[in-house]
Amino acid sequence: MGKPGDKLKKVRLTTPVSAEAIAKLEIGSVVTLDGCIYTGREGVYKRILDDGTTPPVDLAALSNVNFHCSPAAAVRDDGSYRVGAVTATASFRFAKWLPRWFEVSGARVIIGKGGMSAEDYKNIFVPAGAVYLTTVGYGTGALLGRGIKHVKAAHWLDDLGIAQAMWVFEVENFGPFLVESDLQGNSLFEQANAQIATGLKALYAGTRPAILSRYGETDERSDELI
Amino acid sequence: MIAIDIIQRAAEDLMAKAAIEIPDDYLAGVEDMANTERGDLSAFVLRAMLENYVAAKEDRRAMCADTGVPRWYVKIGNDARMEGGPVALESTLRRATAKATHDVPLRPNRVHPLWRTDHNNNVGINAPEIEYSFEPDANWIDVTAVHKGGLFGTDYRMLFPGDGVEGIKRFFLDTLVAFGKRGLACQPAIVGIGLGGSKDTCMTLGKQAACLRVVGNRNPDPKIAALEEELKELGNSIGMGAMGFVGSSMVVDCHIEAGYTHTGGMPMSVHCFCLSSRRAVARIHADGRVETRTDPQWFTPYMRRETVEWESPETSLKKSG
Ligand code: SF4
């Protein structure tokens, strides 16, 4: 008998990730990537979608993988880039930009931390033919850093800073990621939440609500706060 | 007199060490959990993290790209003297923060809350935090670098004496269940709890309990120590593991620190020190020797003193003997 976790399905994808490959992804599979990806988060979204600035490159031709990330990087004195660790940032904050982002950028794979709500998958991702991959543990910055073979560009570095700039990376065996949403709009996290929720009542037995309650409070522990 | 350039070099070294090398006590805790975790996804996540710690050390790169908020804890021996005094010390720690941000590299995380100004060096108004404590009968300085991760996993609540231990357990569970979902707290974590004090003290103590006590360490009050064990078990019985997947790996250890509080209240704070529990310590001796370690030894008997005057345990023992 193998160790827990050994039997997870493993998939290696090349960018741009084809519609067929995306359609085949099952939640809970482990993914690694080869090819090209770019980072984009609130700074980039605001600039392109809210301010109407033209993207610095033809995104659709570049890649269809958008990573919600800011690398631990520095600019060397000669102007080249040094990337150390790479870690995703929590994606749920970016939901409001995504419907238009999918249109404008042609992105079909979003990589980030923590996923989005099932509602967002149903309303935004599925119609766009897009899926969500989550980084693992979230702290696997060194492993992901290893997968970056080359920094192709760092757009808007001066205006947006290291964290918010659009980094374009050439990657190899980049991962691991877990498939969090599929084209049916299923969510791995919500599946886990639902399973865990069944035990919460028993867990709370013997505790009691605080004497002073708070506004806006939910007492339904199966609720999420995002 | 401790030369300031010795402190500077030690501090730069600590910034890198903390960012790259996972402390042994926390590593052993996660290894134990990886061996006992039954949830497939949670176990997979823990094993990936263990690989990540190895990769970080091999490549000398930060274990997590999110630097969190780098901060300093300084314990000054009562007889320690440093060149340039406390102002020079603070400049040195700010300089080391900026230099290490570029050299390691660390992600420049610190921005102005409103204008989002980023100096690209993790230094700014009130950043990095520098907290102080003192130690009698010592001529060294202990400098601890902590890169505390997390927008998530921390909460504060004013409880009251009537809420009792049941109320403490409930708020503990609330924080873990809320921030454990989807692994926002990047668990399994060292969970620090502040009990009592003023609101700010309550937050400070809880954060220090999470960041400055090692896995396996227990509060000297036996009843509080028992509560630490109980809460650890409780957290691991939620049914949730790493990344919020089904499992049992939530709390690597639980540490509680208490402070005398308003007679009517029982404030409580909960803090999660994440999968990148980053801390590194250097003791800088009066003769310039520098010894590094990962246990901050922050909560000394002097720190937890209860009486007006300080008497070292040895002195009081001698008196009573
Ligand atoms: S909480 Fe810790 S492990 Fe998670 S992203 Fe932040 S620093 Fe990294």
Coordinates of C-alpha atoms and ligand atoms in Angstrom, one line a residue:
Chain A
M1 CA 0.0 0.0 0.0
G2 CA 1.4 3.4 -1.0
K3 CA 1.4 6.5 1.2
P4 CA -1.6 8.8 1.3
G5 CA -1.4 11.1 -1.7
D6 CA 0.5 8.7 -3.9
K7 CA -2.4 7.9 -6.1
L8 CA -3.2 11.4 -7.2
K9 CA -3.2 11.7 -11.0
K10 CA -0.3 13.6 -12.6
V11 CA -0.6 15.6 -15.8
R12 CA 2.1 17.6 -17.6
L13 CA 0.9 20.5 -19.8
T14 CA 2.5 22.7 -22.4
T15 CA 1.5 26.3 -23.1
P16 CA -0.6 27.5 -24.7
V17 CA -2.8 24.9 -23.1
S18 CA -5.1 23.4 -25.7
A19 CA -8.9 23.4 -25.3
E20 CA -8.8 19.6 -25.4
A21 CA -6.2 19.4 -22.6
I22 CA -8.2 21.8 -20.5
A23 CA -11.4 19.8 -21.0
K24 CA -9.7 16.7 -19.8
L25 CA -8.5 18.2 -16.5
E26 CA -10.0 16.6 -13.4
I27 CA -10.1 18.3 -10.0
G28 CA -7.5 17.0 -7.6
S29 CA -5.0 16.1 -10.3
V30 CA -1.4 17.3 -10.0
V31 CA -0.2 19.5 -12.8
T32 CA 3.2 20.7 -14.0
L33 CA 3.7 23.1 -16.8
D34 CA 6.2 23.8 -19.6
G35 CA 6.3 26.8 -21.8
C36 CA 5.5 30.5 -21.1
I37 CA 3.4 32.1 -18.5
Y38 CA 2.9 35.7 -17.3
T39 CA 1.9 37.3 -14.0
G40 CA -0.9 39.7 -13.6
R41 CA -2.8 40.9 -10.6
E42 CA -4.7 44.0 -9.4
G43 CA -2.0 46.4 -10.7
V44 CA -2.1 45.0 -14.2
Y45 CA -5.9 44.5 -14.3
K46 CA -6.5 48.1 -13.2
R47 CA -4.2 49.4 -15.8
I48 CA -5.5 47.5 -18.7
L49 CA -9.2 47.1 -17.8
D50 CA -10.0 50.2 -15.8
D51 CA -7.6 52.7 -17.3
G52 CA -7.8 51.3 -20.8
T53 CA -4.1 51.1 -21.3
T54 CA -3.0 48.8 -24.2
P55 CA -1.3 45.6 -22.9
P56 CA 2.5 45.8 -23.3
V57 CA 2.5 42.7 -25.5
D58 CA 0.0 40.6 -27.6
L59 CA -1.1 38.5 -24.6
A60 CA -3.0 36.0 -26.6
A61 CA 0.0 35.2 -28.8
L62 CA 2.3 35.0 -25.7
S63 CA 0.4 32.5 -23.5
N64 CA -3.0 31.6 -22.1
V65 CA -1.7 31.0 -18.6
N66 CA -2.1 33.9 -16.2
F67 CA -0.4 33.5 -12.8
H68 CA -1.6 35.5 -9.8
C69 CA 1.8 36.0 -8.4
S70 CA 4.6 38.4 -7.4
P71 CA 8.1 36.9 -7.4
A72 CA 10.8 37.6 -4.9
A73 CA 13.0 39.2 -7.6
A74 CA 15.6 41.9 -7.9
V75 CA 17.1 43.8 -10.8
R76 CA 20.8 43.4 -11.1
D77 CA 23.0 46.4 -11.7
D78 CA 23.3 45.4 -15.4
G79 CA 19.5 45.5 -15.7
S80 CA 19.0 41.7 -15.8
Y81 CA 16.6 40.0 -13.4
R82 CA 17.3 37.6 -10.6
V83 CA 14.3 35.5 -9.5
G84 CA 14.5 33.7 -6.2
A85 CA 11.3 32.3 -4.9
V86 CA 7.9 32.5 -6.6
T87 CA 4.6 32.3 -4.7
A88 CA 1.0 32.9 -5.7
T89 CA -1.3 35.5 -4.1
A90 CA -4.9 35.0 -3.1
S91 CA -7.1 35.1 -6.2
F92 CA -10.6 35.7 -4.8
R93 CA -9.9 39.5 -4.7
F94 CA -9.6 39.6 -8.4
A95 CA -13.0 38.1 -9.4
K96 CA -14.5 41.4 -10.5
W97 CA -11.9 41.8 -13.3
L98 CA -11.9 38.3 -14.7
P99 CA -14.9 38.3 -17.1
R100 CA -13.3 41.1 -19.1
W101 CA -9.8 39.8 -18.6
F102 CA -10.7 36.4 -20.2
E103 CA -12.0 38.4 -23.2
V104 CA -9.1 40.8 -23.6
S105 CA -6.3 38.4 -22.8
G106 CA -7.4 35.1 -24.1
A107 CA -6.3 33.5 -20.8
R108 CA -7.8 30.0 -20.2
V109 CA -5.8 28.9 -17.2
I110 CA -5.5 30.9 -14.0
I111 CA -3.0 29.9 -11.4
G112 CA -3.2 31.3 -8.0
K113 CA -3.7 30.8 -4.3
G114 CA -7.0 29.7 -2.8
G115 CA -9.2 29.5 -5.8
M116 CA -12.5 31.4 -6.4
S117 CA -16.0 30.7 -5.4
A118 CA -18.0 28.0 -7.2
E119 CA -20.3 30.8 -8.2
D120 CA -17.4 32.5 -10.0
Y121 CA -16.5 29.3 -11.8
K122 CA -20.0 28.8 -13.0
N123 CA -20.5 32.4 -14.1
I124 CA -17.1 33.5 -15.3
F125 CA -14.7 30.5 -15.8
V126 CA -17.0 27.9 -17.5
P127 CA -18.4 30.3 -20.1
A128 CA -14.9 31.4 -21.0
G129 CA -13.7 27.7 -21.2
A130 CA -11.2 28.4 -18.4
V131 CA -10.0 26.5 -15.4
Y132 CA -8.2 27.3 -12.1
L133 CA -5.0 25.7 -10.9
T134 CA -4.0 26.3 -7.3
T135 CA -0.4 26.4 -6.1
V136 CA 0.3 23.8 -3.3
G137 CA 0.7 24.5 0.4
Y138 CA 1.2 28.0 -0.8
G139 CA 4.7 28.2 0.5
T140 CA 6.4 26.2 -2.3
G141 CA 8.2 29.3 -3.4
A142 CA 11.6 27.6 -3.9
L143 CA 10.2 24.7 -5.9
L144 CA 8.4 27.1 -8.2
G145 CA 11.4 29.3 -8.4
R146 CA 13.4 26.3 -9.7
G147 CA 10.9 25.9 -12.6
I148 CA 11.6 29.3 -14.0
K149 CA 14.2 29.0 -16.6
H150 CA 14.3 32.5 -18.0
V151 CA 12.7 35.9 -17.4
K152 CA 11.6 37.0 -20.8
A153 CA 10.4 40.5 -19.7
A154 CA 9.2 42.5 -16.7
H155 CA 6.6 44.9 -18.1
W156 CA 5.7 48.1 -16.2
L157 CA 8.3 47.3 -13.6
D158 CA 9.1 51.0 -13.0
D159 CA 5.5 52.1 -12.6
L160 CA 4.0 49.2 -10.8
G161 CA 7.0 47.9 -8.8
I162 CA 8.3 44.4 -8.5
A163 CA 5.2 42.9 -6.9
Q164 CA 2.6 44.2 -9.3
A165 CA 4.6 44.3 -12.6
M166 CA 3.8 41.9 -15.4
W167 CA 6.6 39.3 -15.4
V168 CA 6.9 36.9 -18.4
F169 CA 8.5 33.6 -17.5
E170 CA 9.8 30.7 -19.6
V171 CA 9.1 27.7 -17.4
E172 CA 10.0 24.0 -17.3
N173 CA 8.5 21.3 -15.2
F174 CA 6.9 24.2 -13.3
G175 CA 4.8 23.1 -10.4
P176 CA 3.3 21.3 -8.6
F177 CA -0.3 22.7 -9.0
L178 CA -3.6 21.1 -8.2
V179 CA -6.6 21.3 -10.5
E180 CA -9.1 23.3 -8.4
S181 CA -11.8 23.9 -11.0
D182 CA -12.9 22.0 -14.1
L183 CA -15.0 22.9 -17.1
Q184 CA -18.1 21.7 -15.3
G185 CA -17.4 24.3 -12.6
N186 CA -16.6 21.9 -9.9
S187 CA -14.4 23.1 -7.1
L188 CA -11.9 20.9 -5.2
F189 CA -12.0 23.3 -2.2
E190 CA -15.7 23.4 -2.0
Q191 CA -15.8 19.7 -2.1
A192 CA -13.4 19.6 0.8
N193 CA -15.4 22.3 2.7
A194 CA -18.6 20.3 2.3
Q195 CA -17.0 17.1 3.6
I196 CA -15.4 18.9 6.6
A197 CA -18.7 20.7 7.4
T198 CA -20.4 17.5 8.3
G199 CA -18.2 17.2 11.4
L200 CA -18.3 20.8 12.6
K201 CA -21.4 20.6 14.8
A202 CA -19.9 17.8 16.9
L203 CA -16.6 19.7 17.1
Y204 CA -18.3 22.8 18.5
A205 CA -20.3 20.8 21.1
G206 CA -19.4 22.1 24.6
T207 CA -18.3 25.5 23.4
R208 CA -20.7 28.5 23.7
P209 CA -21.3 31.7 21.7
A210 CA -19.4 34.7 23.0
I211 CA -21.3 36.8 25.5
L212 CA -20.8 39.9 23.3
S213 CA -21.6 39.2 19.6
R214 CA -20.3 41.2 16.6
Y215 CA -22.1 42.8 13.7
G216 CA -22.2 41.0 10.5
E217 CA -21.3 37.7 12.1
T218 CA -22.3 34.4 10.6
D219 CA -22.7 31.6 13.0
E220 CA -23.0 29.1 10.2
R221 CA -19.6 27.4 10.3
S222 CA -20.0 25.9 6.9
D223 CA -20.1 29.4 5.4
E224 CA -17.0 30.8 3.9
L225 CA -15.8 34.3 4.5
I226 CA -14.3 35.2 1.1
Chain B
M1 CA 31.1 47.9 23.7
I2 CA 29.6 46.0 20.7
A3 CA 30.7 47.4 17.4
I4 CA 27.8 48.4 15.1
D5 CA 29.3 46.8 12.0
I6 CA 29.2 43.4 13.8
I7 CA 25.5 43.9 14.5
Q8 CA 25.0 44.9 10.9
R9 CA 26.6 41.8 9.5
A10 CA 24.8 39.5 11.9
A11 CA 21.5 41.1 11.0
E12 CA 22.0 40.7 7.2
D13 CA 22.9 37.1 7.8
L14 CA 19.8 36.6 9.9
M15 CA 17.5 38.0 7.2
A16 CA 18.8 35.5 4.7
K17 CA 18.9 32.6 7.2
A18 CA 15.3 33.2 8.3
A19 CA 14.1 33.4 4.7
I20 CA 15.9 30.3 3.5
E21 CA 16.3 27.8 6.3
I22 CA 13.2 26.3 7.9
P23 CA 13.9 26.0 11.7
D24 CA 14.5 22.4 12.9
D25 CA 11.7 22.3 15.5
Y26 CA 9.0 23.3 13.0
L27 CA 10.5 21.0 10.3
A28 CA 10.3 18.1 12.7
G29 CA 6.7 19.0 13.5
V30 CA 5.7 19.0 9.8
E31 CA 7.6 15.7 9.2
D32 CA 5.6 14.1 12.0
M33 CA 2.4 15.3 10.5
A34 CA 3.4 14.1 7.0
N35 CA 3.9 10.7 8.5
T36 CA 0.5 10.5 10.3
E37 CA -1.7 12.5 7.8
R38 CA -4.3 10.1 6.2
G39 CA -5.9 12.7 3.9
D40 CA -4.6 12.1 0.3
L41 CA -4.5 15.8 -0.7
S42 CA -3.3 17.1 2.7
A43 CA -0.5 14.5 2.7
F44 CA 0.5 15.4 -0.8
V45 CA 0.7 19.1 0.2
L46 CA 2.9 18.3 3.3
R47 CA 5.3 16.3 1.2
A48 CA 5.6 19.1 -1.4
M49 CA 6.4 21.5 1.5
L50 CA 9.1 19.2 2.8
E51 CA 10.6 19.1 -0.7
N52 CA 10.3 22.8 -0.9
Y53 CA 12.4 23.3 2.3
V54 CA 15.1 21.1 0.8
A55 CA 15.1 23.0 -2.5
A56 CA 15.3 26.4 -0.6
K57 CA 18.4 25.3 1.3
E58 CA 20.1 23.7 -1.8
D59 CA 19.5 26.7 -4.0
R60 CA 19.9 29.3 -1.3
R61 CA 16.6 30.8 -2.3
A62 CA 13.7 32.0 -0.1
M63 CA 11.4 29.2 0.8
C64 CA 8.3 31.4 0.1
A65 CA 8.3 34.3 -2.3
D66 CA 5.8 36.1 0.0
T67 CA 8.2 37.8 2.4
G68 CA 5.3 38.5 4.7
V69 CA 6.3 41.4 6.9
P70 CA 9.9 41.2 8.0
R71 CA 10.4 42.3 11.6
W72 CA 12.9 42.4 14.4
Y73 CA 12.9 41.4 18.1
V74 CA 15.8 42.6 20.1
K75 CA 16.6 41.5 23.7
I76 CA 19.2 43.7 25.3
G77 CA 21.2 42.5 28.3
N78 CA 21.1 45.1 31.1
D79 CA 24.9 45.4 30.9
A80 CA 25.2 45.5 27.1
R81 CA 26.6 48.6 25.5
M82 CA 26.5 49.2 21.8
E83 CA 28.4 51.6 19.6
G84 CA 26.2 54.6 18.7
G85 CA 23.4 53.6 21.1
P86 CA 19.8 52.6 20.2
V87 CA 19.5 55.0 17.3
A88 CA 22.5 53.4 15.6
L89 CA 21.0 49.9 16.3
E90 CA 17.7 50.9 14.7
S91 CA 19.4 52.3 11.6
T92 CA 21.5 49.2 11.3
L93 CA 18.4 46.9 11.4
R94 CA 16.7 49.1 8.8
R95 CA 19.8 49.0 6.6
A96 CA 20.1 45.2 6.9
T97 CA 16.4 44.9 6.0
A98 CA 16.9 46.9 2.8
K99 CA 20.1 45.2 1.9
A100 CA 18.9 41.7 2.3
T101 CA 15.7 42.5 0.4
H102 CA 17.9 43.2 -2.6
D103 CA 20.6 40.6 -2.0
V104 CA 18.6 37.4 -1.1
P105 CA 16.4 38.5 -2.9
L106 CA 13.2 39.0 -0.9
R107 CA 10.0 40.3 -2.3
P108 CA 9.6 44.0 -1.3
N109 CA 6.2 43.7 0.4
R110 CA 5.9 46.9 2.4
V111 CA 3.8 49.7 0.9
H112 CA 2.1 52.8 2.3
P113 CA -1.4 51.7 3.3
L114 CA -3.1 54.5 1.2
W115 CA -0.7 55.6 -1.5
R116 CA 0.8 52.1 -2.0
T117 CA 4.2 53.7 -2.3
D118 CA 6.8 51.0 -2.4
H119 CA 10.5 51.7 -1.7
N120 CA 11.3 48.2 -3.0
N121 CA 13.3 47.5 0.2
N122 CA 10.7 46.5 2.9
V123 CA 11.4 49.7 4.8
G124 CA 9.0 52.6 5.4
I125 CA 7.0 54.4 8.0
N126 CA 6.9 52.1 11.1
A127 CA 8.4 49.3 9.0
P128 CA 10.1 47.0 9.9
E129 CA 8.8 46.7 13.4
I130 CA 11.4 46.5 16.1
E131 CA 10.3 45.2 19.4
Y132 CA 12.5 45.2 22.6
S133 CA 12.9 43.3 25.8
F134 CA 15.6 43.3 28.4
E135 CA 17.4 40.7 30.4
P136 CA 19.1 41.2 33.8
D137 CA 22.7 40.1 34.4
A138 CA 23.6 39.9 30.8
N139 CA 26.0 41.8 28.5
W140 CA 24.9 40.4 25.2
I141 CA 22.3 41.4 22.6
D142 CA 19.9 38.8 21.1
V143 CA 18.7 39.8 17.7
T144 CA 15.8 37.8 16.1
A145 CA 14.6 38.2 12.5
V146 CA 11.1 37.0 11.8
H147 CA 9.4 37.1 8.4
K148 CA 5.9 36.8 9.5
G149 CA 3.6 35.7 6.7
G150 CA -0.1 36.1 6.4
L151 CA -2.8 38.5 5.6
F152 CA -4.9 35.7 7.1
G153 CA -5.0 33.5 10.1
T154 CA -5.1 36.2 12.8
D155 CA -8.0 37.5 14.8
Y156 CA -8.8 39.4 18.0
R157 CA -11.9 39.3 20.2
M158 CA -12.9 40.9 23.5
L159 CA -14.1 37.9 25.6
F160 CA -15.3 38.2 29.2
P161 CA -14.6 36.2 32.3
G162 CA -18.1 34.6 31.9
D163 CA -17.0 33.2 28.4
G164 CA -14.6 30.9 30.3
V165 CA -12.5 28.2 28.7
E166 CA -15.5 27.2 26.5
G167 CA -15.4 30.7 25.0
I168 CA -11.7 30.5 24.4
K169 CA -12.1 27.1 22.6
R170 CA -14.8 28.5 20.5
F171 CA -12.9 31.5 19.3
F172 CA -9.9 29.4 18.7
L173 CA -11.9 27.0 16.5
D174 CA -13.6 30.0 14.8
T175 CA -10.3 31.4 13.7
L176 CA -8.9 28.1 12.5
V177 CA -12.1 27.1 10.7
A178 CA -12.5 30.5 9.0
F179 CA -9.0 30.9 7.8
G180 CA -8.2 27.2 7.4
K181 CA -10.6 26.9 4.5
R182 CA -8.7 26.8 1.2
G183 CA -5.6 27.0 3.4
L184 CA -5.7 30.8 3.6
A185 CA -3.7 30.5 6.9
C186 CA -1.1 28.3 5.1
Q187 CA -1.5 25.7 7.8
P188 CA -0.3 23.6 9.6
A189 CA 0.8 26.5 11.7
I190 CA 2.3 27.3 15.1
V191 CA -0.7 28.9 16.7
G192 CA 0.0 31.6 19.2
I193 CA -2.6 32.9 21.6
G194 CA -2.6 36.1 23.5
L195 CA -4.8 36.1 26.6
G196 CA -5.4 39.3 28.6
G197 CA -3.4 42.4 28.7
S198 CA -4.7 45.6 27.0
K199 CA -5.9 45.1 23.4
D200 CA -2.5 45.9 22.0
T201 CA -0.7 43.8 24.5
C202 CA -3.0 40.9 23.8
M203 CA -2.2 41.1 20.1
T204 CA 1.6 41.5 20.8
L205 CA 1.7 38.6 23.2
G206 CA -0.2 36.3 20.8
K207 CA 2.1 37.1 17.9
Q208 CA 5.2 36.6 20.1
A209 CA 3.8 33.3 21.3
A210 CA 3.5 32.2 17.7
C211 CA 6.8 33.5 16.4
L212 CA 9.1 33.3 19.3
R213 CA 8.5 29.9 21.0
V214 CA 9.6 26.7 19.5
V215 CA 7.6 23.6 18.8
G216 CA 7.4 21.5 22.0
N217 CA 7.9 24.4 24.3
R218 CA 5.4 24.7 27.1
N219 CA 4.2 27.6 29.2
P220 CA 5.6 27.3 32.8
D221 CA 2.1 27.5 34.3
P222 CA 1.0 23.8 34.3
K223 CA -2.7 24.7 33.7
I224 CA -1.9 26.9 30.8
A225 CA 0.5 24.2 29.5
A226 CA -2.4 21.7 29.7
L227 CA -4.6 24.1 27.8
E228 CA -2.0 24.5 25.1
E229 CA -2.0 20.7 24.6
E230 CA -5.7 20.6 24.6
L231 CA -6.1 23.3 22.0
K232 CA -3.5 21.7 19.8
E233 CA -5.5 18.4 19.9
L234 CA -8.7 20.3 19.3
G235 CA -7.3 22.1 16.2
N236 CA -6.1 18.9 14.8
S237 CA -9.5 17.2 15.2
I238 CA -11.4 19.7 13.1
G239 CA -11.2 17.3 10.2
M240 CA -9.2 19.8 8.1
G241 CA -5.6 19.6 7.0
A242 CA -3.1 21.5 4.8
M243 CA -4.8 23.8 2.3
G244 CA -8.2 23.1 3.9
F245 CA -8.4 19.6 2.5
V246 CA -9.8 16.8 4.5
G247 CA -7.2 15.7 7.1
S248 CA -5.7 16.3 10.5
S249 CA -2.8 18.7 10.0
M250 CA -3.7 22.1 11.3
V251 CA -1.7 22.9 14.4
V252 CA 2.0 22.0 14.7
D253 CA 1.9 23.4 18.2
C254 CA -0.1 25.9 20.3
H255 CA 1.5 28.5 22.6
I256 CA -0.4 30.7 25.0
E257 CA 1.0 33.8 26.7
A258 CA -0.9 35.6 29.4
G259 CA -0.9 39.2 30.6
Y260 CA -2.8 40.8 33.5
T261 CA -5.9 42.4 32.1
H262 CA -8.9 44.6 33.0
T263 CA -10.9 43.0 35.8
G264 CA -14.0 42.9 33.6
G265 CA -12.4 41.4 30.5
M266 CA -10.6 38.5 28.9
P267 CA -9.3 39.7 25.5
M268 CA -8.0 37.0 23.3
S269 CA -5.9 37.0 20.1
V270 CA -5.1 34.1 17.8
H271 CA -2.1 34.1 15.3
C272 CA -1.0 31.5 12.8
F273 CA 2.7 31.3 12.1
C274 CA 2.5 29.7 8.6
L275 CA 4.1 26.9 6.6
S276 CA 7.0 29.3 6.2
S277 CA 7.6 29.8 10.0
R278 CA 10.7 31.9 9.5
R279 CA 12.9 32.9 12.4
A280 CA 16.6 33.2 13.0
V281 CA 18.4 34.4 16.1
A282 CA 21.9 35.7 16.8
R283 CA 23.5 36.3 20.2
I284 CA 26.1 39.1 19.9
H285 CA 28.4 39.0 22.9
A286 CA 30.3 41.9 24.4
D287 CA 33.6 40.6 22.9
G288 CA 32.1 40.6 19.4
R289 CA 31.4 36.8 19.2
V290 CA 28.2 36.0 17.3
E291 CA 26.3 32.7 17.9
T292 CA 23.3 31.9 15.7
R293 CA 20.4 29.6 16.7
T294 CA 16.7 29.2 15.9
D295 CA 15.2 29.4 19.4
P296 CA 14.6 33.0 20.3
Q297 CA 14.4 32.3 24.1
W298 CA 12.2 35.4 24.3
F299 CA 10.0 34.5 27.2
T300 CA 12.5 34.4 30.0
P301 CA 11.4 34.2 33.7
Y302 CA 12.2 37.9 33.8
M303 CA 9.7 38.6 30.9
R304 CA 7.0 36.7 32.7
R305 CA 7.6 38.2 36.1
E306 CA 4.6 38.8 38.3
T307 CA 5.9 40.9 41.2
V308 CA 7.0 44.5 41.7
E309 CA 10.7 43.9 42.1
W310 CA 12.7 41.4 40.1
E311 CA 14.4 38.6 41.9
S312 CA 16.1 36.0 39.9
P313 CA 14.9 32.5 40.7
E314 CA 18.3 31.7 42.1
T315 CA 18.3 34.7 44.5
S316 CA 14.9 33.9 45.8
L317 CA 15.9 30.3 46.3
K318 CA 18.9 31.3 48.2
K319 CA 16.8 33.6 50.5
S320 CA 14.3 30.9 51.2
G321 CA 17.0 28.3 51.7
Ligands
SF4_1 S1 1.3 32.7 4.9 FE1 3.5 32.0 4.9 S2 3.6 30.2 3.6 FE2 1.7 31.3 3.1 S3 2.2 32.7 1.4 FE3 2.4 33.9 3.3 S4 4.6 33.6 3.9 FE4 4.1 32.0 2.3

